[in-house]
PDB file of C-alpha atoms in Angstrom:
ATOM      1  CA  MET A 873      76.883 103.715 103.942  1.00 94.00           C
ATOM      2  CA  MET A 874      74.375 102.632 106.646  1.00 96.00           C
ATOM      3  CA  ALA A 875      73.590 106.354 107.040  1.00 96.00           C
ATOM      4  CA  LEU A 876      73.188 107.103 103.289  1.00 95.00           C
ATOM      5  CA  ASP A 877      70.680 104.116 103.146  1.00 95.00           C
ATOM      6  CA  ALA A 878      69.063 105.260 106.617  1.00 95.00           C
ATOM      7  CA  MET A 879      68.295 108.747 105.189  1.00 95.00           C
ATOM      8  CA  ASN A 880      67.707 107.433 101.661  1.00 93.00           C
ATOM      9  CA  ILE A 881      70.203 109.720 100.137  1.00 94.00           C
ATOM     10  CA  SER A 882      72.008 108.954  96.957  1.00 91.00           C
ATOM     11  CA  VAL A 883      75.592 109.938  96.376  1.00 92.00           C
ATOM     12  CA  THR A 884      78.195 108.610  93.792  1.00 91.00           C
ATOM     13  CA  GLU A 885      80.496 105.998  95.498  1.00 89.00           C
ATOM     14  CA  VAL A 886      83.908 105.006  94.422  1.00 87.00           C
ATOM     15  CA  ASP A 887      85.459 101.772  95.691  1.00 84.00           C
ATOM     16  CA  LEU A 888      89.325 101.645  96.496  1.00 82.00           C
ATOM     17  CA  ASP A 889      91.298  98.674  96.835  1.00 79.00           C
ATOM     18  CA  ILE A 890      93.047  98.985 100.484  1.00 75.00           C
ATOM     19  CA  ASP A 891      94.592  95.844 100.187  1.00 74.00           C
ATOM     20  CA  LYS A 892      96.587  97.542  97.188  1.00 80.00           C
ATOM     21  CA  ALA A 893      97.022 100.451  99.315  1.00 78.00           C
ATOM     22  CA  GLU A 894      95.049 102.647  96.559  1.00 79.00           C
ATOM     23  CA  HIS A 895      93.885 104.701  99.322  1.00 79.00           C
ATOM     24  CA  ARG A 896      97.563 106.095  99.645  1.00 80.00           C
ATOM     25  CA  ALA A 897      97.571 107.348  96.051  1.00 83.00           C
ATOM     26  CA  ALA A 898      98.827 110.791  95.307  1.00 82.00           C
ATOM     27  CA  GLU A 899      95.251 111.811  94.410  1.00 81.00           C
ATOM     28  CA  ILE A 900      93.629 110.613  97.508  1.00 82.00           C
ATOM     29  CA  ALA A 901      96.324 112.191  99.595  1.00 84.00           C
ATOM     30  CA  VAL A 902      95.446 115.615  98.238  1.00 87.00           C
ATOM     31  CA  MET A 903      92.049 115.440  99.240  1.00 89.00           C
ATOM     32  CA  ASN A 904      92.948 113.682 102.790  1.00 85.00           C
ATOM     33  CA  PRO A 905      96.541 113.851 103.930  1.00 86.00           C
ATOM     34  CA  LEU A 906      95.689 111.268 106.736  1.00 86.00           C
ATOM     35  CA  GLN A 907      95.065 108.783 103.755  1.00 84.00           C
ATOM     36  CA  THR A 908      92.312 107.160 105.661  1.00 86.00           C
ATOM     37  CA  LEU A 909      88.670 106.325 104.288  1.00 88.00           C
ATOM     38  CA  PRO A 910      85.690 107.158 103.874  1.00 92.00           C
ATOM     39  CA  ILE A 911      86.386 110.503 101.888  1.00 92.00           C
ATOM     40  CA  PHE A 912      83.239 112.613 101.256  1.00 95.00           C
ATOM     41  CA  LYS A 913      83.241 115.628  98.512  1.00 94.00           C
ATOM     42  CA  ASP A 914      80.372 117.894  97.940  1.00 95.00           C
ATOM     43  CA  ARG A 915      81.457 120.637  95.417  1.00 93.00           C
ATOM     44  CA  GLU A 916      84.409 122.122  97.131  1.00 93.00           C
ATOM     45  CA  LEU A 917      83.847 120.683 100.657  1.00 95.00           C
ATOM     46  CA  VAL A 918      85.750 117.727 101.468  1.00 95.00           C
ATOM     47  CA  LEU A 919      85.269 115.829 104.814  1.00 96.00           C
ATOM     48  CA  CYS A 920      87.040 112.811 105.715  1.00 93.00           C
ATOM     49  CA  ASP A 921      85.392 111.354 108.898  1.00 94.00           C
ATOM     50  CA  SER A 922      82.425 109.298 108.947  1.00 95.00           C
ATOM     51  CA  HIS A 923      80.720 111.138 111.966  1.00 97.00           C
ATOM     52  CA  ALA A 924      81.332 114.496 110.281  1.00 96.00           C
ATOM     53  CA  ILE A 925      79.929 113.120 106.973  1.00 97.00           C
ATOM     54  CA  SER A 926      76.983 111.748 108.286  1.00 96.00           C
ATOM     55  CA  THR A 927      75.744 114.614 110.430  1.00 96.00           C
ATOM     56  CA  TYR A 928      76.538 117.197 107.215  1.00 96.00           C
ATOM     57  CA  LEU A 929      74.538 114.856 105.119  1.00 96.00           C
ATOM     58  CA  ALA A 930      71.556 114.847 107.888  1.00 96.00           C
ATOM     59  CA  SER A 931      71.784 118.579 108.190  1.00 94.00           C
ATOM     60  CA  ARG A 932      71.936 119.428 104.596  1.00 95.00           C
ATOM     61  CA  TYR A 933      69.931 117.081 102.690  1.00 94.00           C
ATOM     62  CA  CYS A 934      67.769 114.999 104.800  1.00 91.00           C
ATOM     63  CA  CYS A 935      64.244 116.202 106.201  1.00 84.00           C
ATOM     64  CA  MET A 936      64.039 113.332 108.814  1.00 84.00           C
ATOM     65  CA  ASP A 937      64.337 115.449 112.182  1.00 84.00           C
ATOM     66  CA  ASN A 938      64.438 112.003 114.188  1.00 90.00           C
ATOM     67  CA  ILE A 939      67.693 110.779 112.492  1.00 95.00           C
ATOM     68  CA  LEU A 940      69.633 113.942 113.856  1.00 95.00           C
ATOM     69  CA  PRO A 941      67.414 116.165 116.350  1.00 93.00           C
ATOM     70  CA  ARG A 942      67.093 119.824 115.636  1.00 91.00           C
ATOM     71  CA  ASP A 943      66.766 120.889 119.235  1.00 92.00           C
ATOM     72  CA  PRO A 944      70.357 121.473 120.976  1.00 93.00           C
ATOM     73  CA  GLY A 945      69.624 118.998 123.589  1.00 94.00           C
ATOM     74  CA  GLY A 946      68.909 116.164 121.272  1.00 92.00           C
ATOM     75  CA  ARG A 947      71.803 116.923 118.979  1.00 94.00           C
ATOM     76  CA  ALA A 948      74.309 117.094 121.610  1.00 96.00           C
ATOM     77  CA  LEU A 949      73.112 113.585 122.935  1.00 95.00           C
ATOM     78  CA  VAL A 950      73.869 112.563 119.567  1.00 96.00           C
ATOM     79  CA  ASP A 951      77.177 114.277 119.383  1.00 96.00           C
ATOM     80  CA  GLN A 952      78.168 112.707 122.770  1.00 97.00           C
ATOM     81  CA  LEU A 953      77.438 109.206 121.721  1.00 97.00           C
ATOM     82  CA  MET A 954      79.399 109.683 118.410  1.00 97.00           C
ATOM     83  CA  PHE A 955      82.220 111.189 119.957  1.00 97.00           C
ATOM     84  CA  TYR A 956      82.124 107.902 122.364  1.00 98.00           C
ATOM     85  CA  ASN A 957      82.076 105.931 119.070  1.00 98.00           C
ATOM     86  CA  GLY A 958      84.961 107.839 117.724  1.00 96.00           C
ATOM     87  CA  GLY A 959      87.193 108.418 120.779  1.00 96.00           C
ATOM     88  CA  VAL A 960      86.690 105.146 122.868  1.00 97.00           C
ATOM     89  CA  LEU A 961      85.102 102.307 120.864  1.00 98.00           C
ATOM     90  CA  HIS A 962      86.747 102.668 117.520  1.00 96.00           C
ATOM     91  CA  PRO A 963      90.181 102.807 118.872  1.00 97.00           C
ATOM     92  CA  ARG A 964      89.636 100.044 121.090  1.00 97.00           C
ATOM     93  CA  TYR A 965      88.319  97.816 118.010  1.00 97.00           C
ATOM     94  CA  CYS A 966      91.485  98.802 115.986  1.00 95.00           C
ATOM     95  CA  ALA A 967      93.697  97.771 118.679  1.00 96.00           C
ATOM     96  CA  ALA A 968      92.101  94.400 118.783  1.00 95.00           C
ATOM     97  CA  ALA A 969      91.466  93.691 114.914  1.00 94.00           C
ATOM     98  CA  TYR A 970      94.568  95.364 113.361  1.00 92.00           C
ATOM     99  CA  PRO A 971      97.354  92.686 114.829  1.00 92.00           C
ATOM    100  CA  ILE A 972      94.787  89.970 113.215  1.00 90.00           C
ATOM    101  CA  LEU A 973      94.225  91.585 109.810  1.00 88.00           C
ATOM    102  CA  TYR A 974      98.006  92.935 109.366  1.00 85.00           C
ATOM    103  CA  GLU A 975     100.303  91.131 111.747  1.00 87.00           C
ATOM    104  CA  ASN A 976      99.334  87.469 111.523  1.00 82.00           C
ATOM    105  CA  CYS A 977      98.077  87.572 115.235  1.00 87.00           C
ATOM    106  CA  ARG A 978      95.305  84.827 115.323  1.00 86.00           C
ATOM    107  CA  PHE A 979      93.435  86.000 118.526  1.00 88.00           C
ATOM    108  CA  VAL A 980      92.579  88.919 120.529  1.00 93.00           C
ATOM    109  CA  MET A 981      95.296  89.745 123.345  1.00 93.00           C
ATOM    110  CA  PRO A 982      94.208  89.951 126.582  1.00 94.00           C
ATOM    111  CA  GLN A 983      94.384  93.651 127.139  1.00 96.00           C
ATOM    112  CA  GLN A 984      92.168  94.294 124.248  1.00 96.00           C
ATOM    113  CA  LEU A 985      89.685  91.741 125.315  1.00 96.00           C
ATOM    114  CA  CYS A 986      89.470  93.302 128.790  1.00 97.00           C
ATOM    115  CA  ASP A 987      89.009  96.734 127.031  1.00 97.00           C
ATOM    116  CA  ILE A 988      86.231  95.457 124.681  1.00 97.00           C
ATOM    117  CA  GLU A 989      84.368  94.034 127.801  1.00 97.00           C
ATOM    118  CA  SER A 990      84.862  97.302 129.623  1.00 98.00           C
ATOM    119  CA  ALA A 991      83.064  99.006 126.470  1.00 98.00           C
ATOM    120  CA  TYR A 992      80.371  96.452 126.525  1.00 98.00           C
ATOM    121  CA  MET A 993      79.724  97.386 129.983  1.00 98.00           C
ATOM    122  CA  ASP A 994      79.609 100.873 129.311  1.00 97.00           C
ATOM    123  CA  LEU A 995      77.045 100.555 126.078  1.00 98.00           C
ATOM    124  CA  GLU A 996      74.855  98.141 128.574  1.00 98.00           C
ATOM    125  CA  SER A 997      74.741 101.071 131.041  1.00 98.00           C
ATOM    126  CA  MET A 998      73.763 103.808 128.534  1.00 97.00           C
ATOM    127  CA  LEU A 999      70.878 101.510 127.308  1.00 97.00           C
ATOM    128  CA  CYS A1000      69.345 101.405 130.923  1.00 96.00           C
ATOM    129  CA  GLY A1001      65.715 102.415 130.328  1.00 94.00           C
ATOM    130  CA  ARG A1002      66.069 103.065 126.919  1.00 94.00           C
ATOM    131  CA  THR A1003      65.122 101.289 123.421  1.00 95.00           C
ATOM    132  CA  TRP A1004      67.879 103.398 121.296  1.00 97.00           C
ATOM    133  CA  PHE A1005      70.796 105.010 122.358  1.00 96.00           C
ATOM    134  CA  GLY A1006      69.516 108.173 121.319  1.00 88.00           C
ATOM    135  CA  GLY A1007      66.108 107.732 123.019  1.00 86.00           C
ATOM    136  CA  SER A1008      63.019 106.724 121.875  1.00 90.00           C
ATOM    137  CA  TRP A1009      64.026 106.131 118.108  1.00 93.00           C
ATOM    138  CA  ILE A1010      66.976 105.350 115.608  1.00 97.00           C
ATOM    139  CA  THR A1011      69.250 108.394 115.432  1.00 97.00           C
ATOM    140  CA  LEU A1012      72.809 108.634 113.836  1.00 97.00           C
ATOM    141  CA  ALA A1013      74.223 107.933 117.072  1.00 97.00           C
ATOM    142  CA  ASP A1014      72.782 104.278 116.852  1.00 98.00           C
ATOM    143  CA  VAL A1015      74.026 103.970 113.313  1.00 98.00           C
ATOM    144  CA  ALA A1016      77.467 104.783 114.237  1.00 97.00           C
ATOM    145  CA  LEU A1017      77.591 102.803 117.017  1.00 98.00           C
ATOM    146  CA  THR A1018      76.170  99.923 115.181  1.00 98.00           C
ATOM    147  CA  ALA A1019      79.157  99.875 112.641  1.00 97.00           C
ATOM    148  CA  THR A1020      81.562  99.412 115.342  1.00 98.00           C
ATOM    149  CA  VAL A1021      79.913  97.131 117.694  1.00 98.00           C
ATOM    150  CA  SER A1022      78.897  94.618 114.981  1.00 98.00           C
ATOM    151  CA  THR A1023      82.419  94.047 114.017  1.00 97.00           C
ATOM    152  CA  MET A1024      83.500  94.216 117.871  1.00 97.00           C
ATOM    153  CA  ASN A1025      80.849  91.462 118.088  1.00 97.00           C
ATOM    154  CA  VAL A1026      82.791  89.395 115.858  1.00 95.00           C
ATOM    155  CA  LEU A1027      86.236  89.824 117.763  1.00 95.00           C
ATOM    156  CA  VAL A1028      84.745  89.572 121.061  1.00 96.00           C
ATOM    157  CA  PRO A1029      81.005  87.932 121.047  1.00 96.00           C
ATOM    158  CA  ILE A1030      78.493  89.994 123.215  1.00 97.00           C
ATOM    159  CA  ASP A1031      77.369  87.512 125.904  1.00 97.00           C
ATOM    160  CA  LYS A1032      73.740  87.932 126.016  1.00 97.00           C
ATOM    161  CA  LYS A1033      73.418  87.046 129.680  1.00 97.00           C
ATOM    162  CA  ARG A1034      76.020  89.663 130.704  1.00 97.00           C
ATOM    163  CA  TYR A1035      74.710  92.309 128.444  1.00 98.00           C
ATOM    164  CA  PRO A1036      71.080  91.629 127.473  1.00 98.00           C
ATOM    165  CA  ARG A1037      70.332  95.200 126.466  1.00 98.00           C
ATOM    166  CA  LEU A1038      73.006  95.611 124.256  1.00 98.00           C
ATOM    167  CA  SER A1039      72.611  92.266 122.837  1.00 98.00           C
ATOM    168  CA  THR A1040      68.859  93.199 122.250  1.00 98.00           C
ATOM    169  CA  TRP A1041      69.684  96.433 120.502  1.00 98.00           C
ATOM    170  CA  LEU A1042      72.174  94.929 117.927  1.00 98.00           C
ATOM    171  CA  PHE A1043      69.795  92.198 117.105  1.00 98.00           C
ATOM    172  CA  ARG A1044      67.063  95.099 116.272  1.00 97.00           C
ATOM    173  CA  MET A1045      69.512  97.129 114.376  1.00 98.00           C
ATOM    174  CA  SER A1046      70.369  93.934 112.253  1.00 97.00           C
ATOM    175  CA  ASP A1047      66.843  93.835 111.294  1.00 97.00           C
ATOM    176  CA  GLU A1048      67.008  97.408 109.995  1.00 97.00           C
ATOM    177  CA  MET A1049      66.971  97.692 106.067  1.00 95.00           C
ATOM    178  CA  PHE A1050      69.782 100.124 106.060  1.00 96.00           C
ATOM    179  CA  TYR A1051      71.754  97.305 107.711  1.00 97.00           C
ATOM    180  CA  VAL A1052      71.072  94.669 105.467  1.00 95.00           C
ATOM    181  CA  THR A1053      71.944  96.948 102.271  1.00 94.00           C
ATOM    182  CA  ALA A1054      75.041  98.725 103.710  1.00 94.00           C
ATOM    183  CA  ASN A1055      76.326  96.603 106.798  1.00 95.00           C
ATOM    184  CA  LYS A1056      75.647  92.894 106.320  1.00 94.00           C
ATOM    185  CA  LYS A1057      78.001  92.025 103.271  1.00 91.00           C
ATOM    186  CA  GLY A1058      81.118  93.834 104.438  1.00 91.00           C
ATOM    187  CA  LEU A1059      80.295  92.265 107.876  1.00 94.00           C
ATOM    188  CA  GLU A1060      80.694  88.962 106.577  1.00 93.00           C
ATOM    189  CA  GLU A1061      83.647  89.428 104.650  1.00 91.00           C
ATOM    190  CA  PHE A1062      85.363  90.931 107.675  1.00 92.00           C
ATOM    191  CA  THR A1063      84.170  87.841 109.678  1.00 93.00           C
ATOM    192  CA  LYS A1064      85.855  85.650 106.916  1.00 90.00           C
ATOM    193  CA  ARG A1065      89.122  87.724 107.466  1.00 88.00           C
ATOM    194  CA  ILE A1066      89.121  87.464 111.111  1.00 88.00           C
ATOM    195  CA  ASP A1067      88.313  83.736 111.227  1.00 82.00           C
ATOM    196  CA  CYS A1068      90.623  82.394 108.712  1.00 72.00           C
ATOM    197  CA  GLY A1069      92.904  85.566 107.378  1.00 54.00           C
ATOM    198  CA  ARG A1070      91.292  85.166 103.849  1.00 48.00           C
ATOM    199  CA  VAL A1071      91.634  88.081 101.555  1.00 49.00           C
ATOM    200  CA  TYR A1072      88.234  88.802  99.359  1.00 46.00           C
ATOM    201  CA  ASP A1073      87.666  87.217  96.207  1.00 49.00           C
ATOM    202  CA  GLN A1074      89.441  89.568  93.702  1.00 49.00           C
ATOM    203  CA  GLY A1075      86.688  88.579  91.286  1.00 51.00           C
ATOM    204  CA  GLU A1076      84.164  90.308  93.617  1.00 49.00           C
ATOM    205  CA  PHE A1077      85.986  93.471  93.754  1.00 46.00           C
ATOM    206  CA  LYS A1078      84.270  95.672  91.110  1.00 52.00           C
ATOM    207  CA  ARG A1079      85.572  99.155  90.402  1.00 55.00           C
ATOM    208  CA  CYS A1080      82.794 101.851  90.488  1.00 51.00           C
ATOM    209  CA  PRO A1081      81.751 104.704  90.411  1.00 69.00           C
ATOM    210  CA  ARG A1082      78.082 103.723  91.061  1.00 70.00           C
ATOM    211  CA  SER A1083      75.127 105.435  92.899  1.00 76.00           C
ATOM    212  CA  SER A1084      74.123 104.552  96.387  1.00 76.00           C
ATOM    213  CA  CYS A1085      70.552 104.017  95.105  1.00 80.00           C
ATOM    214  CA  THR A1086      72.014 101.385  92.529  1.00 75.00           C
ATOM    215  CA  ARG A1087      73.816  99.510  95.404  1.00 68.00           C
ATOM    216  CA  ARG A1088      70.967  99.330  96.940  1.00 76.00           C
ATOM    217  CA  SER A1089      69.113  98.014  94.105  1.00 74.00           C
ATOM    218  CA  VAL A1090      71.712  95.489  93.541  1.00 63.00           C
ATOM    219  CA  ALA A1091      71.144  94.087  96.768  1.00 59.00           C
ATOM    220  CA  GLY A1092      67.633  93.189  95.834  1.00 48.00           C
ATOM    221  CA  LEU A1093      65.911  96.018  97.242  1.00 51.00           C
ATOM    222  CA  HIS A1094      64.687  98.498  94.934  1.00 46.00           C
ATOM    223  CA  LEU A1095      64.233 101.743  96.567  1.00 45.00           C
ATOM    224  CA  PRO A1096      63.462 104.964  95.174  1.00 43.00           C
ATOM    225  CA  GLU A1097      66.124 107.495  94.270  1.00 42.00           C
ATOM    226  CA  GLY A1098      67.006 109.666  97.216  1.00 39.00           C
ATOM    227  CA  LYS A1099      67.403 113.331  97.597  1.00 38.00           C
TER     228      LYS A1099
END
């Protein structure tokens, strides 16, 4: 969703209630046997990984070369960072968060705490001499990393003294419009569930479809229709 808003692309969005296992329905399993979200469909193409979805949208529908560099070196750097996000960061987030969300655990286990702190050290090192992970401007790598790091920060707050570059980077990302429109509300809900195990207010769940542009407008930001 942050990638969509960063590129100002509008698609039809459909919400599924994961707490009611709607993502395991038969019609969803046909599109994605792994029964995970998100799922993206463009004509006959179906993609089921947020990194693949984001890079596809950038390559096919976005004219902003900075968000996904066209030169092989710049693209490889973005890919490398997104592989790190999917292969290292996200599994560490899941290992720490899932026992709290689904197994009545009330704290991050010591090993998971250590693993997340180790990831913070990696990220701090990656930002040495850089403003953004991809270089001089925001790329899809920053967007993907923000989704994971912002939730990990709820579980294990980033120590500003130990990780000043990472802390400053996340603060700058939180000021970006796409963060406000696409990440802030969900992050607040995640924080509530981690803190007290509260399931979201069922009255707030509004079944879609809706357009990405409408979602951005509902957030109080009347942005123009994307490509």
